[in-house]
Amino acid sequence: MSYSYFFPSPPDRIKSPKILDLRMALSQIYKEHQNNLANVIKADREHAKEEARTAVSAAIDVLHDAVNVQVSEAFQLQRNLESESRRLETLALDFVKQSRLWLDLVNQFNDALKELGDIENWSKIIAKDARSIVGTVQRVSGVLEEESLGSSSVELKETGPPSMPRKSMSTDRDRLTSASHILRINVYTFVYKTLFYKYYDTLQHYYLITDNSMPLH
């Protein structure tokens, strides 16, 4: 079978000039329609591309800002932590130094208290020795007084009651009594002076280690 069997040629009336002009006009209209449709589609496509580009750019900007904000906050937090850690380290070092100073002051104060305790014990020993010395002097003066009284009584029995030995006896007794009082006063004065100067030195040492001014009165 030939091609003309399936697609027969148009009749001669279709090949007339009017029909050909109409066909050309329709073809031209169709082409213009296709061109207009293509232009509309292209414009819509470009508009869609522009909108998509704008939306993507806005989304990227939002994500970028969000990430930058988080990064900046993290960086600021890191800087704050570093600053606080340095400040904490400085405070820790200062606290260690202050603790050492406090420990030294406590040790020095304990030493001062020990010295005060030693002074108290020493004063008790000195007072005991002073009482022993005073007692010995009193006993010696009593013995001497008894001996003088005994000798004076013997002399009175042998020679009678003269007036001069009685005066010399009372004078010797007064001398022994005054010597005993003077010795007692000197011993107590020495003890009190020694205790006062030792206590003054201890107080001065205490005020020096505590950085306080020592009161004058």
PDB file of C-alpha atoms in Angstrom:
ATOM      1  CA  MET A   1       0.000   0.000   0.000  1.00  0.00           C
ATOM      2  CA  SER A   2       1.168   3.445  -0.873  1.00  0.00           C
ATOM      3  CA  TYR A   3       1.328   6.535   1.282  1.00  0.00           C
ATOM      4  CA  SER A   4      -1.531   8.083  -0.661  1.00  0.00           C
ATOM      5  CA  TYR A   5      -3.775   5.255   0.417  1.00  0.00           C
ATOM      6  CA  PHE A   6      -3.548   6.294   4.084  1.00  0.00           C
ATOM      7  CA  PHE A   7      -3.138  10.060   3.564  1.00  0.00           C
ATOM      8  CA  PRO A   8      -4.990  10.992   0.430  1.00  0.00           C
ATOM      9  CA  SER A   9      -4.115  14.311  -1.104  1.00  0.00           C
ATOM     10  CA  PRO A  10      -6.538  17.130  -0.398  1.00  0.00           C
ATOM     11  CA  PRO A  11      -8.934  18.034  -3.006  1.00  0.00           C
ATOM     12  CA  ASP A  12      -8.193  20.848  -5.326  1.00  0.00           C
ATOM     13  CA  ARG A  13     -10.563  23.237  -3.624  1.00  0.00           C
ATOM     14  CA  ILE A  14      -8.419  23.163  -0.461  1.00  0.00           C
ATOM     15  CA  LYS A  15      -5.484  24.398  -2.511  1.00  0.00           C
ATOM     16  CA  SER A  16      -7.311  27.544  -3.391  1.00  0.00           C
ATOM     17  CA  PRO A  17      -5.637  30.893  -2.458  1.00  0.00           C
ATOM     18  CA  LYS A  18      -8.207  31.794   0.209  1.00  0.00           C
ATOM     19  CA  ILE A  19      -7.751  28.516   1.955  1.00  0.00           C
ATOM     20  CA  LEU A  20      -3.999  28.894   1.842  1.00  0.00           C
ATOM     21  CA  ASP A  21      -4.169  32.405   3.283  1.00  0.00           C
ATOM     22  CA  LEU A  22      -6.415  31.179   6.083  1.00  0.00           C
ATOM     23  CA  ARG A  23      -4.067  28.370   6.833  1.00  0.00           C
ATOM     24  CA  MET A  24      -1.144  30.758   6.935  1.00  0.00           C
ATOM     25  CA  ALA A  25      -3.067  33.114   9.179  1.00  0.00           C
ATOM     26  CA  LEU A  26      -3.986  30.310  11.539  1.00  0.00           C
ATOM     27  CA  SER A  27      -0.417  29.106  11.502  1.00  0.00           C
ATOM     28  CA  GLN A  28       0.782  32.610  12.270  1.00  0.00           C
ATOM     29  CA  ILE A  29      -1.738  32.946  15.111  1.00  0.00           C
ATOM     30  CA  TYR A  30      -0.656  29.598  16.492  1.00  0.00           C
ATOM     31  CA  LYS A  31       2.994  30.587  16.336  1.00  0.00           C
ATOM     32  CA  GLU A  32       2.258  33.882  18.066  1.00  0.00           C
ATOM     33  CA  HIS A  33       0.251  32.020  20.684  1.00  0.00           C
ATOM     34  CA  GLN A  34       3.117  29.619  21.203  1.00  0.00           C
ATOM     35  CA  ASN A  35       5.558  32.504  21.440  1.00  0.00           C
ATOM     36  CA  ASN A  36       3.324  34.386  23.895  1.00  0.00           C
ATOM     37  CA  LEU A  37       2.812  31.241  25.922  1.00  0.00           C
ATOM     38  CA  ALA A  38       6.553  30.611  25.932  1.00  0.00           C
ATOM     39  CA  ASN A  39       7.184  34.199  27.005  1.00  0.00           C
ATOM     40  CA  VAL A  40       4.590  33.922  29.786  1.00  0.00           C
ATOM     41  CA  ILE A  41       6.030  30.632  30.937  1.00  0.00           C
ATOM     42  CA  LYS A  42       9.536  32.081  30.791  1.00  0.00           C
ATOM     43  CA  ALA A  43       8.443  35.144  32.751  1.00  0.00           C
ATOM     44  CA  ASP A  44       6.684  32.980  35.332  1.00  0.00           C
ATOM     45  CA  ARG A  45       9.730  30.767  35.512  1.00  0.00           C
ATOM     46  CA  GLU A  46      12.040  33.750  36.001  1.00  0.00           C
ATOM     47  CA  HIS A  47       9.709  35.173  38.624  1.00  0.00           C
ATOM     48  CA  ALA A  48       9.603  31.825  40.399  1.00  0.00           C
ATOM     49  CA  LYS A  49      13.392  31.604  40.205  1.00  0.00           C
ATOM     50  CA  GLU A  50      13.703  35.114  41.653  1.00  0.00           C
ATOM     51  CA  GLU A  51      11.284  34.322  44.449  1.00  0.00           C
ATOM     52  CA  ALA A  52      13.088  31.070  45.186  1.00  0.00           C
ATOM     53  CA  ARG A  53      16.441  32.875  45.131  1.00  0.00           C
ATOM     54  CA  THR A  54      15.105  35.554  47.479  1.00  0.00           C
ATOM     55  CA  ALA A  55      13.601  32.969  49.818  1.00  0.00           C
ATOM     56  CA  VAL A  56      16.800  30.927  49.865  1.00  0.00           C
ATOM     57  CA  SER A  57      18.873  34.061  50.479  1.00  0.00           C
ATOM     58  CA  ALA A  58      16.582  35.097  53.333  1.00  0.00           C
ATOM     59  CA  ALA A  59      16.738  31.603  54.823  1.00  0.00           C
ATOM     60  CA  ILE A  60      20.520  31.611  54.533  1.00  0.00           C
ATOM     61  CA  ASP A  61      20.681  35.031  56.194  1.00  0.00           C
ATOM     62  CA  VAL A  62      18.442  33.855  59.033  1.00  0.00           C
ATOM     63  CA  LEU A  63      20.514  30.718  59.546  1.00  0.00           C
ATOM     64  CA  HIS A  64      23.722  32.748  59.314  1.00  0.00           C
ATOM     65  CA  ASP A  65      22.471  35.236  61.882  1.00  0.00           C
ATOM     66  CA  ALA A  66      21.311  32.455  64.188  1.00  0.00           C
ATOM     67  CA  VAL A  67      24.637  30.660  63.916  1.00  0.00           C
ATOM     68  CA  ASN A  68      26.560  33.912  64.369  1.00  0.00           C
ATOM     69  CA  VAL A  69      24.520  34.814  67.444  1.00  0.00           C
ATOM     70  CA  GLN A  70      25.138  31.412  68.996  1.00  0.00           C
ATOM     71  CA  VAL A  71      28.819  31.539  68.118  1.00  0.00           C
ATOM     72  CA  SER A  72      29.159  35.071  69.492  1.00  0.00           C
ATOM     73  CA  GLU A  73      27.339  34.070  72.669  1.00  0.00           C
ATOM     74  CA  ALA A  74      29.567  31.021  73.054  1.00  0.00           C
ATOM     75  CA  PHE A  75      32.669  33.162  72.454  1.00  0.00           C
ATOM     76  CA  GLN A  76      31.484  35.748  74.978  1.00  0.00           C
ATOM     77  CA  LEU A  77      30.768  33.016  77.515  1.00  0.00           C
ATOM     78  CA  GLN A  78      34.221  31.577  76.924  1.00  0.00           C
ATOM     79  CA  ARG A  79      35.815  34.981  77.492  1.00  0.00           C
ATOM     80  CA  ASN A  80      33.777  35.467  80.658  1.00  0.00           C
ATOM     81  CA  LEU A  81      34.788  32.032  81.913  1.00  0.00           C
ATOM     82  CA  GLU A  82      38.449  32.759  81.214  1.00  0.00           C
ATOM     83  CA  SER A  83      38.206  36.095  83.008  1.00  0.00           C
ATOM     84  CA  GLU A  84      36.435  34.531  85.984  1.00  0.00           C
ATOM     85  CA  SER A  85      38.956  31.692  86.116  1.00  0.00           C
ATOM     86  CA  ARG A  86      41.847  34.177  86.162  1.00  0.00           C
ATOM     87  CA  ARG A  87      40.132  36.217  88.868  1.00  0.00           C
ATOM     88  CA  LEU A  88      39.440  33.056  90.877  1.00  0.00           C
ATOM     89  CA  GLU A  89      43.069  32.007  90.555  1.00  0.00           C
ATOM     90  CA  THR A  90      44.200  35.434  91.771  1.00  0.00           C
ATOM     91  CA  LEU A  91      41.791  35.276  94.706  1.00  0.00           C
ATOM     92  CA  ALA A  92      42.993  31.768  95.539  1.00  0.00           C
ATOM     93  CA  LEU A  93      46.628  32.918  95.583  1.00  0.00           C
ATOM     94  CA  ASP A  94      45.719  35.901  97.754  1.00  0.00           C
ATOM     95  CA  PHE A  95      43.790  33.614 100.097  1.00  0.00           C
ATOM     96  CA  VAL A  96      46.772  31.263 100.351  1.00  0.00           C
ATOM     97  CA  LYS A  97      49.077  34.186 101.181  1.00  0.00           C
ATOM     98  CA  GLN A  98      46.604  35.546 103.722  1.00  0.00           C
ATOM     99  CA  SER A  99      46.199  32.087 105.258  1.00  0.00           C
ATOM    100  CA  ARG A 100      49.969  31.795 105.620  1.00  0.00           C
ATOM    101  CA  LEU A 101      50.087  35.222 107.282  1.00  0.00           C
ATOM    102  CA  TRP A 102      47.275  34.197 109.635  1.00  0.00           C
ATOM    103  CA  LEU A 103      49.081  30.961 110.433  1.00  0.00           C
ATOM    104  CA  ASP A 104      52.289  32.855 111.175  1.00  0.00           C
ATOM    105  CA  LEU A 105      50.376  35.278 113.400  1.00  0.00           C
ATOM    106  CA  VAL A 106      48.717  32.400 115.243  1.00  0.00           C
ATOM    107  CA  ASN A 107      52.076  30.691 115.748  1.00  0.00           C
ATOM    108  CA  GLN A 108      53.624  33.922 117.008  1.00  0.00           C
ATOM    109  CA  PHE A 109      50.657  34.500 119.295  1.00  0.00           C
ATOM    110  CA  ASN A 110      51.014  30.963 120.649  1.00  0.00           C
ATOM    111  CA  ASP A 111      54.695  31.641 121.261  1.00  0.00           C
ATOM    112  CA  ALA A 112      53.751  34.850 123.085  1.00  0.00           C
ATOM    113  CA  LEU A 113      51.245  32.927 125.203  1.00  0.00           C
ATOM    114  CA  LYS A 114      53.914  30.338 125.979  1.00  0.00           C
ATOM    115  CA  GLU A 115      56.256  33.144 127.002  1.00  0.00           C
ATOM    116  CA  LEU A 116      53.527  34.566 129.232  1.00  0.00           C
ATOM    117  CA  GLY A 117      53.100  31.123 130.772  1.00  0.00           C
ATOM    118  CA  ASP A 118      56.863  30.901 131.272  1.00  0.00           C
ATOM    119  CA  ILE A 119      56.790  34.354 132.891  1.00  0.00           C
ATOM    120  CA  GLU A 120      54.033  33.225 135.232  1.00  0.00           C
ATOM    121  CA  ASN A 121      55.948  30.106 136.242  1.00  0.00           C
ATOM    122  CA  TRP A 122      59.142  32.111 136.585  1.00  0.00           C
ATOM    123  CA  SER A 123      57.380  34.730 138.725  1.00  0.00           C
ATOM    124  CA  LYS A 124      56.009  31.975 140.951  1.00  0.00           C
ATOM    125  CA  ILE A 125      59.510  30.540 141.346  1.00  0.00           C
ATOM    126  CA  ILE A 126      60.968  33.982 142.113  1.00  0.00           C
ATOM    127  CA  ALA A 127      58.178  34.712 144.592  1.00  0.00           C
ATOM    128  CA  LYS A 128      58.800  31.354 146.262  1.00  0.00           C
ATOM    129  CA  ASP A 129      62.545  32.061 146.446  1.00  0.00           C
ATOM    130  CA  ALA A 130      61.824  35.554 147.770  1.00  0.00           C
ATOM    131  CA  ARG A 131      59.545  34.161 150.465  1.00  0.00           C
ATOM    132  CA  SER A 132      62.221  31.624 151.345  1.00  0.00           C
ATOM    133  CA  ILE A 133      64.855  34.371 151.561  1.00  0.00           C
ATOM    134  CA  VAL A 134      62.604  36.585 153.652  1.00  0.00           C
ATOM    135  CA  GLY A 135      61.759  33.656 155.932  1.00  0.00           C
ATOM    136  CA  THR A 136      65.447  32.844 156.313  1.00  0.00           C
ATOM    137  CA  VAL A 137      66.234  36.466 157.119  1.00  0.00           C
ATOM    138  CA  GLN A 138      63.408  36.548 159.637  1.00  0.00           C
ATOM    139  CA  ARG A 139      64.650  33.356 161.252  1.00  0.00           C
ATOM    140  CA  VAL A 140      68.211  34.679 161.362  1.00  0.00           C
ATOM    141  CA  SER A 141      67.024  37.959 162.827  1.00  0.00           C
ATOM    142  CA  GLY A 142      64.977  36.033 165.390  1.00  0.00           C
ATOM    143  CA  VAL A 143      67.975  33.908 166.347  1.00  0.00           C
ATOM    144  CA  LEU A 144      70.186  36.974 166.597  1.00  0.00           C
ATOM    145  CA  GLU A 145      67.530  38.718 168.640  1.00  0.00           C
ATOM    146  CA  GLU A 146      67.257  35.733 170.988  1.00  0.00           C
ATOM    147  CA  GLU A 147      71.042  35.560 171.301  1.00  0.00           C
ATOM    148  CA  SER A 148      71.232  39.257 172.018  1.00  0.00           C
ATOM    149  CA  LEU A 149      68.434  38.958 174.575  1.00  0.00           C
ATOM    150  CA  GLY A 150      70.157  35.954 176.165  1.00  0.00           C
ATOM    151  CA  SER A 151      73.509  37.681 176.361  1.00  0.00           C
ATOM    152  CA  SER A 152      71.945  40.830 177.742  1.00  0.00           C
ATOM    153  CA  SER A 153      70.084  38.846 180.421  1.00  0.00           C
ATOM    154  CA  VAL A 154      73.327  37.116 181.434  1.00  0.00           C
ATOM    155  CA  GLU A 155      75.090  40.447 181.681  1.00  0.00           C
ATOM    156  CA  LEU A 156      72.213  41.832 183.730  1.00  0.00           C
ATOM    157  CA  LYS A 157      72.432  38.913 186.196  1.00  0.00           C
ATOM    158  CA  GLU A 158      76.186  39.313 186.588  1.00  0.00           C
ATOM    159  CA  THR A 159      76.674  43.045 186.671  1.00  0.00           C
ATOM    160  CA  GLY A 160      73.272  44.493 187.389  1.00  0.00           C
ATOM    161  CA  PRO A 161      70.944  46.490 185.171  1.00  0.00           C
ATOM    162  CA  PRO A 162      73.079  49.096 183.440  1.00  0.00           C
ATOM    163  CA  SER A 163      71.325  51.491 181.106  1.00  0.00           C
ATOM    164  CA  MET A 164      73.741  51.468 178.141  1.00  0.00           C
ATOM    165  CA  PRO A 165      73.553  47.716 177.197  1.00  0.00           C
ATOM    166  CA  ARG A 166      69.741  47.888 177.157  1.00  0.00           C
ATOM    167  CA  LYS A 167      69.960  50.766 174.697  1.00  0.00           C
ATOM    168  CA  SER A 168      72.480  48.948 172.541  1.00  0.00           C
ATOM    169  CA  MET A 169      70.281  45.814 172.611  1.00  0.00           C
ATOM    170  CA  SER A 170      67.225  47.726 171.418  1.00  0.00           C
ATOM    171  CA  THR A 171      69.359  49.423 168.778  1.00  0.00           C
ATOM    172  CA  ASP A 172      70.644  46.088 167.458  1.00  0.00           C
ATOM    173  CA  ARG A 173      67.104  44.706 167.358  1.00  0.00           C
ATOM    174  CA  ASP A 174      65.884  47.772 165.479  1.00  0.00           C
ATOM    175  CA  ARG A 175      68.772  47.444 163.032  1.00  0.00           C
ATOM    176  CA  LEU A 176      67.984  43.792 162.390  1.00  0.00           C
ATOM    177  CA  THR A 177      64.301  44.568 161.914  1.00  0.00           C
ATOM    178  CA  SER A 178      65.032  47.456 159.546  1.00  0.00           C
ATOM    179  CA  ALA A 179      67.564  45.337 157.641  1.00  0.00           C
ATOM    180  CA  SER A 180      64.965  42.597 157.296  1.00  0.00           C
ATOM    181  CA  HIS A 181      62.388  45.069 155.996  1.00  0.00           C
ATOM    182  CA  ILE A 182      64.895  46.635 153.601  1.00  0.00           C
ATOM    183  CA  LEU A 183      65.919  43.215 152.267  1.00  0.00           C
ATOM    184  CA  ARG A 184      62.281  42.238 151.843  1.00  0.00           C
ATOM    185  CA  ILE A 185      61.526  45.500 150.022  1.00  0.00           C
ATOM    186  CA  ASN A 186      64.562  45.083 147.768  1.00  0.00           C
ATOM    187  CA  VAL A 187      63.639  41.502 146.896  1.00  0.00           C
ATOM    188  CA  TYR A 188      60.037  42.371 146.065  1.00  0.00           C
ATOM    189  CA  THR A 189      61.163  45.437 144.116  1.00  0.00           C
ATOM    190  CA  PHE A 190      63.550  43.303 142.085  1.00  0.00           C
ATOM    191  CA  VAL A 191      60.840  40.727 141.413  1.00  0.00           C
ATOM    192  CA  TYR A 192      58.247  43.284 140.374  1.00  0.00           C
ATOM    193  CA  LYS A 193      60.695  45.176 138.166  1.00  0.00           C
ATOM    194  CA  THR A 194      61.764  41.978 136.448  1.00  0.00           C
ATOM    195  CA  LEU A 195      58.163  40.899 135.881  1.00  0.00           C
ATOM    196  CA  PHE A 196      57.193  44.353 134.638  1.00  0.00           C
ATOM    197  CA  TYR A 197      60.004  44.551 132.082  1.00  0.00           C
ATOM    198  CA  LYS A 198      59.398  40.996 130.914  1.00  0.00           C
ATOM    199  CA  TYR A 199      55.663  41.659 130.566  1.00  0.00           C
ATOM    200  CA  TYR A 200      56.384  44.930 128.739  1.00  0.00           C
ATOM    201  CA  ASP A 201      58.690  43.172 126.266  1.00  0.00           C
ATOM    202  CA  THR A 202      56.061  40.501 125.673  1.00  0.00           C
ATOM    203  CA  LEU A 203      53.353  43.092 125.045  1.00  0.00           C
ATOM    204  CA  GLN A 204      55.634  44.999 122.694  1.00  0.00           C
ATOM    205  CA  HIS A 205      56.381  41.813 120.771  1.00  0.00           C
ATOM    206  CA  TYR A 206      52.647  41.041 120.571  1.00  0.00           C
ATOM    207  CA  TYR A 207      51.771  44.476 119.204  1.00  0.00           C
ATOM    208  CA  LEU A 208      54.588  44.206 116.664  1.00  0.00           C
ATOM    209  CA  ILE A 209      53.348  40.893 115.270  1.00  0.00           C
ATOM    210  CA  THR A 210      49.739  42.102 115.173  1.00  0.00           C
ATOM    211  CA  ASP A 211      50.637  45.414 113.442  1.00  0.00           C
ATOM    212  CA  ASN A 212      48.870  47.419 116.168  1.00  0.00           C
ATOM    213  CA  SER A 213      50.130  50.518 117.899  1.00  0.00           C
ATOM    214  CA  MET A 214      51.033  49.911 121.512  1.00  0.00           C
ATOM    215  CA  PRO A 215      49.054  52.180 123.896  1.00  0.00           C
ATOM    216  CA  LEU A 216      51.154  54.588 125.912  1.00  0.00           C
ATOM    217  CA  HIS A 217      48.876  54.461 128.987  1.00  0.00           C
TER     218      HIS A 217
END
